[in-house]
Amino acid sequence: MVKFVEAKTLKDKVDVSTIGFGTHFTDYMFEMTYDEGQGWHDAQIIPYEDIKVSPANATLHYGQAIFEGMKAFRQGKDVVIFRTKDHLNRLNNSARILDIPPIDVDLVYDALHQLITIEKDWVPAQRGQSLYIRPFIFADDPYLGVNVAKRYKFYIILSPVAAYYAHGFAPVKIMVEDHYVRATKGGLGEAKTPANYAASLHAGLEAHKHGFDQVLWLDGIQHKYIGEVGSMNILFKIDGKIVTPALDGTILNGVTRRTVLAVARDWGMDVEERAISIDELVEDYKNGKLEEVFGSGTAAVISPVGVLGYKGEEMVIGDGKVGPFAQKMFNYITGLQSGLEKDVHGFIDKVTSVD
Ligand SMILES: *Cc1c(COP(=O)(O)O)cnc(C)c1O
């Protein structure tokens, strides 16, 4: 049990169907501090409030920070989290890449359970709605020297979110990016770190101007091999097989990606994790072998791609409609999250029950 500081007043609960992503936060947050020589200390659950940092805060200037994103759901009276430890272990992998001291996964797991138990009434009950969980760590040294920091803060904040597809399951238009680069081998691509998002914003804005929703990144050296979408991993159904780029250090090891691959294998499908060139994809498209394209990530679960733009040409995938595999996988994973499917892999982490 971590220390609990009670709030003087609690907020009114919100109707999540009327709010955007990440706009409202619950009454409490988890906080823990790291100091060199002392390790992580002062783990506590405290009222959600603004935090104070020095204007010389190391993260504001040099960006030594990492985060996670996972979701809690209602399953009848139960509150569950999807693949908690996989997310916390990935936070430690990001920590390793950014030279941030690792967290004690068991301690944080227990603290998160305690926090969610306190905040259980904030977990929305309708299918597709969830309580988004955002753990994050940032360097907190108050000086401008460029160094690996000696002091860090770790928080977990919680935000109720609406169903991602409130207006139906809509395929997105993705532009294959052959100019800008998100990550290269030996870089930060495999870490969930703000730098990767900063590197992606400008290309995203340009894609929007051309009528696309997001970009699909290619490798940073040859602009040839497919990476990921930047907030989602990318998967293809090619000639009956599920094919996705291998984890080569430039893309995130998505928990949803892993879930999709495990379930596809359960369904007896061939799954390939390997390098895929954009030329191969264009070829498969022309030969009618490119059956489906979809993204995977915690926010949307599955995001079908209706159009892939590359060098000014548009490839319309499956008549621009949602593919049957993407639809079936979306139904299955969201069914698992809402308790309608049997949890054969132990992905569901039960936290507490509501009265
Ligand atoms: C979070 C994230 C994803 C999706 O990962 P999930 O674990 O499935 O949510 C993909 N790419 C990047 C860059 C991300 O930050």
mmCIF file of C-alpha atoms in Angstrom, residues 111-287:
data_model
loop_
_atom_site.group_PDB
_atom_site.id
_atom_site.type_symbol
_atom_site.label_atom_id
_atom_site.label_comp_id
_atom_site.label_asym_id
_atom_site.label_seq_id
_atom_site.Cartn_x
_atom_site.Cartn_y
_atom_site.Cartn_z
ATOM 1 C CA ALA A 111 -0.064 1.189 -6.774
ATOM 2 C CA LEU A 112 -2.003 1.296 -10.048
ATOM 3 C CA HIS A 113 -4.485 -1.240 -8.696
ATOM 4 C CA GLN A 114 -4.876 0.904 -5.584
ATOM 5 C CA LEU A 115 -5.385 4.052 -7.695
ATOM 6 C CA ILE A 116 -7.938 2.402 -10.002
ATOM 7 C CA THR A 117 -9.781 0.977 -6.985
ATOM 8 C CA ILE A 118 -10.089 4.487 -5.519
ATOM 9 C CA GLU A 119 -11.210 5.825 -8.928
ATOM 10 C CA LYS A 120 -13.407 2.872 -9.958
ATOM 11 C CA ASP A 121 -16.503 5.067 -10.347
ATOM 12 C CA TRP A 122 -14.660 6.946 -13.104
ATOM 13 C CA VAL A 123 -14.458 3.836 -15.303
ATOM 14 C CA PRO A 124 -17.268 4.310 -17.840
ATOM 15 C CA ALA A 125 -19.631 1.382 -18.277
ATOM 16 C CA GLN A 126 -20.643 1.489 -21.939
ATOM 17 C CA ARG A 127 -18.960 -0.753 -24.472
ATOM 18 C CA GLY A 128 -15.974 0.933 -26.110
ATOM 19 C CA GLN A 129 -15.657 3.537 -23.368
ATOM 20 C CA SER A 130 -12.719 3.241 -21.008
ATOM 21 C CA LEU A 131 -10.531 4.900 -18.433
ATOM 22 C CA TYR A 132 -7.273 5.770 -20.195
ATOM 23 C CA ILE A 133 -4.206 5.279 -17.989
ATOM 24 C CA ARG A 134 -1.182 7.464 -18.692
ATOM 25 C CA PRO A 135 1.984 6.645 -16.700
ATOM 26 C CA PHE A 136 4.944 8.922 -17.462
ATOM 27 C CA ILE A 137 8.440 9.674 -16.204
ATOM 28 C CA PHE A 138 10.459 12.818 -16.787
ATOM 29 C CA ALA A 139 13.835 14.245 -15.775
ATOM 30 C CA ASP A 140 13.375 16.835 -13.037
ATOM 31 C CA ASP A 141 16.870 18.299 -12.637
ATOM 32 C CA PRO A 142 16.559 22.081 -12.259
ATOM 33 C CA TYR A 143 19.609 23.127 -14.291
ATOM 34 C CA LEU A 144 20.662 23.522 -17.912
ATOM 35 C CA GLY A 145 23.689 21.221 -18.130
ATOM 36 C CA VAL A 146 23.251 18.501 -20.761
ATOM 37 C CA ASN A 147 23.458 15.309 -18.734
ATOM 38 C CA VAL A 148 21.545 12.200 -17.854
ATOM 39 C CA ALA A 149 19.422 13.545 -14.993
ATOM 40 C CA LYS A 150 19.875 12.725 -11.306
ATOM 41 C CA ARG A 151 16.271 13.401 -10.318
ATOM 42 C CA TYR A 152 13.030 12.102 -11.918
ATOM 43 C CA LYS A 153 9.295 12.244 -11.338
ATOM 44 C CA PHE A 154 6.877 9.451 -12.163
ATOM 45 C CA TYR A 155 3.136 10.049 -12.382
ATOM 46 C CA ILE A 156 0.101 8.064 -13.392
ATOM 47 C CA ILE A 157 -2.903 10.135 -14.450
ATOM 48 C CA LEU A 158 -6.316 8.821 -15.498
ATOM 49 C CA SER A 159 -8.676 10.163 -18.136
ATOM 50 C CA PRO A 160 -12.150 8.814 -19.007
ATOM 51 C CA VAL A 161 -12.521 8.423 -22.782
ATOM 52 C CA ALA A 162 -15.366 7.826 -25.206
ATOM 53 C CA ALA A 163 -15.534 4.966 -27.667
ATOM 54 C CA TYR A 164 -13.012 5.714 -30.442
ATOM 55 C CA TYR A 165 -15.503 4.895 -33.178
ATOM 56 C CA ALA A 166 -18.521 6.752 -31.808
ATOM 57 C CA HIS A 167 -19.681 7.420 -35.379
ATOM 58 C CA GLY A 168 -18.911 3.983 -36.798
ATOM 59 C CA PHE A 169 -15.804 2.164 -37.908
ATOM 60 C CA ALA A 170 -14.303 4.507 -40.512
ATOM 61 C CA PRO A 171 -11.272 3.658 -42.705
ATOM 62 C CA VAL A 172 -8.488 6.277 -42.687
ATOM 63 C CA LYS A 173 -6.357 7.727 -45.493
ATOM 64 C CA ILE A 174 -2.640 7.274 -44.903
ATOM 65 C CA MET A 175 0.182 8.929 -46.831
ATOM 66 C CA VAL A 176 3.411 6.971 -47.275
ATOM 67 C CA GLU A 177 6.078 9.455 -46.174
ATOM 68 C CA ASP A 178 9.128 9.390 -48.442
ATOM 69 C CA HIS A 179 10.746 12.658 -47.365
ATOM 70 C CA TYR A 180 10.564 13.171 -43.595
ATOM 71 C CA VAL A 181 11.944 10.591 -41.155
ATOM 72 C CA ARG A 182 10.682 9.543 -37.723
ATOM 73 C CA ALA A 183 13.386 7.177 -36.466
ATOM 74 C CA THR A 184 16.442 5.294 -37.683
ATOM 75 C CA LYS A 185 18.267 2.211 -36.464
ATOM 76 C CA GLY A 186 20.290 3.046 -33.376
ATOM 77 C CA GLY A 187 17.866 5.857 -32.506
ATOM 78 C CA LEU A 188 14.877 6.173 -30.197
ATOM 79 C CA GLY A 189 12.237 4.532 -32.411
ATOM 80 C CA GLU A 190 11.579 1.635 -30.068
ATOM 81 C CA ALA A 191 11.038 3.888 -27.024
ATOM 82 C CA LYS A 192 7.694 5.454 -26.156
ATOM 83 C CA THR A 193 9.163 8.909 -25.791
ATOM 84 C CA PRO A 194 7.950 12.429 -26.623
ATOM 85 C CA ALA A 195 10.888 12.959 -29.038
ATOM 86 C CA ASN A 196 9.348 10.530 -31.541
ATOM 87 C CA TYR A 197 6.132 12.524 -31.495
ATOM 88 C CA ALA A 198 7.951 15.830 -31.868
ATOM 89 C CA ALA A 199 9.720 14.350 -34.904
ATOM 90 C CA SER A 200 6.377 13.403 -36.471
ATOM 91 C CA LEU A 201 4.306 16.568 -36.099
ATOM 92 C CA HIS A 202 5.424 18.488 -39.159
ATOM 93 C CA ALA A 203 4.982 15.559 -41.550
ATOM 94 C CA GLY A 204 1.532 14.951 -40.062
ATOM 95 C CA LEU A 205 0.561 18.553 -40.709
ATOM 96 C CA GLU A 206 1.695 18.346 -44.348
ATOM 97 C CA ALA A 207 -0.206 15.076 -44.822
ATOM 98 C CA HIS A 208 -3.344 16.798 -43.485
ATOM 99 C CA LYS A 209 -2.931 19.576 -46.059
ATOM 100 C CA HIS A 210 -2.997 16.881 -48.752
ATOM 101 C CA GLY A 211 -6.169 15.327 -47.351
ATOM 102 C CA PHE A 212 -4.577 12.426 -45.437
ATOM 103 C CA ASP A 213 -5.189 11.519 -41.802
ATOM 104 C CA GLN A 214 -1.703 10.301 -40.893
ATOM 105 C CA VAL A 215 1.593 9.217 -42.417
ATOM 106 C CA LEU A 216 3.162 5.791 -42.788
ATOM 107 C CA TRP A 217 6.881 6.059 -42.046
ATOM 108 C CA LEU A 218 9.563 4.428 -44.165
ATOM 109 C CA ASP A 219 13.051 3.577 -42.939
ATOM 110 C CA GLY A 220 15.280 6.601 -42.509
ATOM 111 C CA ILE A 221 18.176 5.488 -44.710
ATOM 112 C CA GLN A 222 16.753 4.118 -47.966
ATOM 113 C CA HIS A 223 13.132 5.330 -47.635
ATOM 114 C CA LYS A 224 12.273 1.836 -48.735
ATOM 115 C CA TYR A 225 11.150 -0.363 -45.844
ATOM 116 C CA ILE A 226 7.859 0.139 -44.024
ATOM 117 C CA GLY A 227 7.975 1.137 -40.340
ATOM 118 C CA GLU A 228 4.846 2.206 -38.523
ATOM 119 C CA VAL A 229 2.266 4.993 -38.464
ATOM 120 C CA GLY A 230 3.789 6.839 -35.497
ATOM 121 C CA SER A 231 0.985 6.267 -33.014
ATOM 122 C CA MET A 232 0.013 2.860 -34.381
ATOM 123 C CA ASN A 233 1.771 -0.197 -35.761
ATOM 124 C CA ILE A 234 0.835 -1.219 -39.302
ATOM 125 C CA LEU A 235 -0.309 -4.653 -40.472
ATOM 126 C CA PHE A 236 -1.202 -6.059 -43.888
ATOM 127 C CA LYS A 237 -3.210 -8.993 -45.123
ATOM 128 C CA ILE A 238 -1.332 -10.141 -48.208
ATOM 129 C CA ASP A 239 -2.501 -13.227 -50.109
ATOM 130 C CA GLY A 240 -4.195 -14.625 -46.996
ATOM 131 C CA LYS A 241 -1.227 -14.000 -44.642
ATOM 132 C CA ILE A 242 -0.892 -11.406 -41.895
ATOM 133 C CA VAL A 243 2.345 -9.520 -42.522
ATOM 134 C CA THR A 244 3.853 -6.756 -40.371
ATOM 135 C CA PRO A 245 7.286 -5.118 -40.104
ATOM 136 C CA ALA A 246 9.655 -6.943 -37.730
ATOM 137 C CA LEU A 247 10.768 -5.220 -34.520
ATOM 138 C CA ASP A 248 14.061 -3.787 -35.806
ATOM 139 C CA GLY A 249 14.567 -1.098 -33.175
ATOM 140 C CA THR A 250 12.929 1.677 -35.212
ATOM 141 C CA ILE A 251 9.301 0.885 -34.342
ATOM 142 C CA LEU A 252 7.389 0.495 -31.111
ATOM 143 C CA ASN A 253 6.728 -2.999 -29.794
ATOM 144 C CA GLY A 254 2.971 -2.386 -29.660
ATOM 145 C CA VAL A 255 0.922 -4.348 -27.165
ATOM 146 C CA THR A 256 -2.029 -4.285 -29.576
ATOM 147 C CA ARG A 257 0.276 -5.491 -32.386
ATOM 148 C CA ARG A 258 1.324 -8.414 -30.211
ATOM 149 C CA THR A 259 -2.326 -9.118 -29.362
ATOM 150 C CA VAL A 260 -3.347 -9.135 -33.038
ATOM 151 C CA LEU A 261 -0.497 -11.483 -33.975
ATOM 152 C CA ALA A 262 -1.309 -13.882 -31.099
ATOM 153 C CA VAL A 263 -5.003 -13.971 -31.988
ATOM 154 C CA ALA A 264 -4.298 -14.386 -35.724
ATOM 155 C CA ARG A 265 -2.093 -17.397 -34.855
ATOM 156 C CA ASP A 266 -4.888 -18.772 -32.646
ATOM 157 C CA TRP A 267 -7.144 -18.527 -35.668
ATOM 158 C CA GLY A 268 -4.675 -20.660 -37.607
ATOM 159 C CA MET A 269 -3.445 -17.907 -39.893
ATOM 160 C CA ASP A 270 0.070 -17.533 -41.236
ATOM 161 C CA VAL A 271 1.808 -14.589 -39.561
ATOM 162 C CA GLU A 272 5.025 -13.014 -40.847
ATOM 163 C CA GLU A 273 7.137 -10.435 -39.012
ATOM 164 C CA ARG A 274 9.721 -9.278 -41.544
ATOM 165 C CA ALA A 275 11.037 -6.377 -43.600
ATOM 166 C CA ILE A 276 8.435 -5.217 -46.140
ATOM 167 C CA SER A 277 9.457 -2.782 -48.849
ATOM 168 C CA ILE A 278 7.057 -0.212 -50.253
ATOM 169 C CA ASP A 279 7.863 -1.575 -53.729
ATOM 170 C CA GLU A 280 6.690 -5.037 -52.668
ATOM 171 C CA LEU A 281 3.483 -3.513 -51.319
ATOM 172 C CA VAL A 282 2.787 -1.568 -54.528
ATOM 173 C CA GLU A 283 3.444 -4.764 -56.510
ATOM 174 C CA ASP A 284 1.056 -6.774 -54.297
ATOM 175 C CA TYR A 285 -1.542 -4.046 -54.703
ATOM 176 C CA LYS A 286 -1.261 -4.171 -58.497
ATOM 177 C CA ASN A 287 -1.528 -7.974 -58.468
#
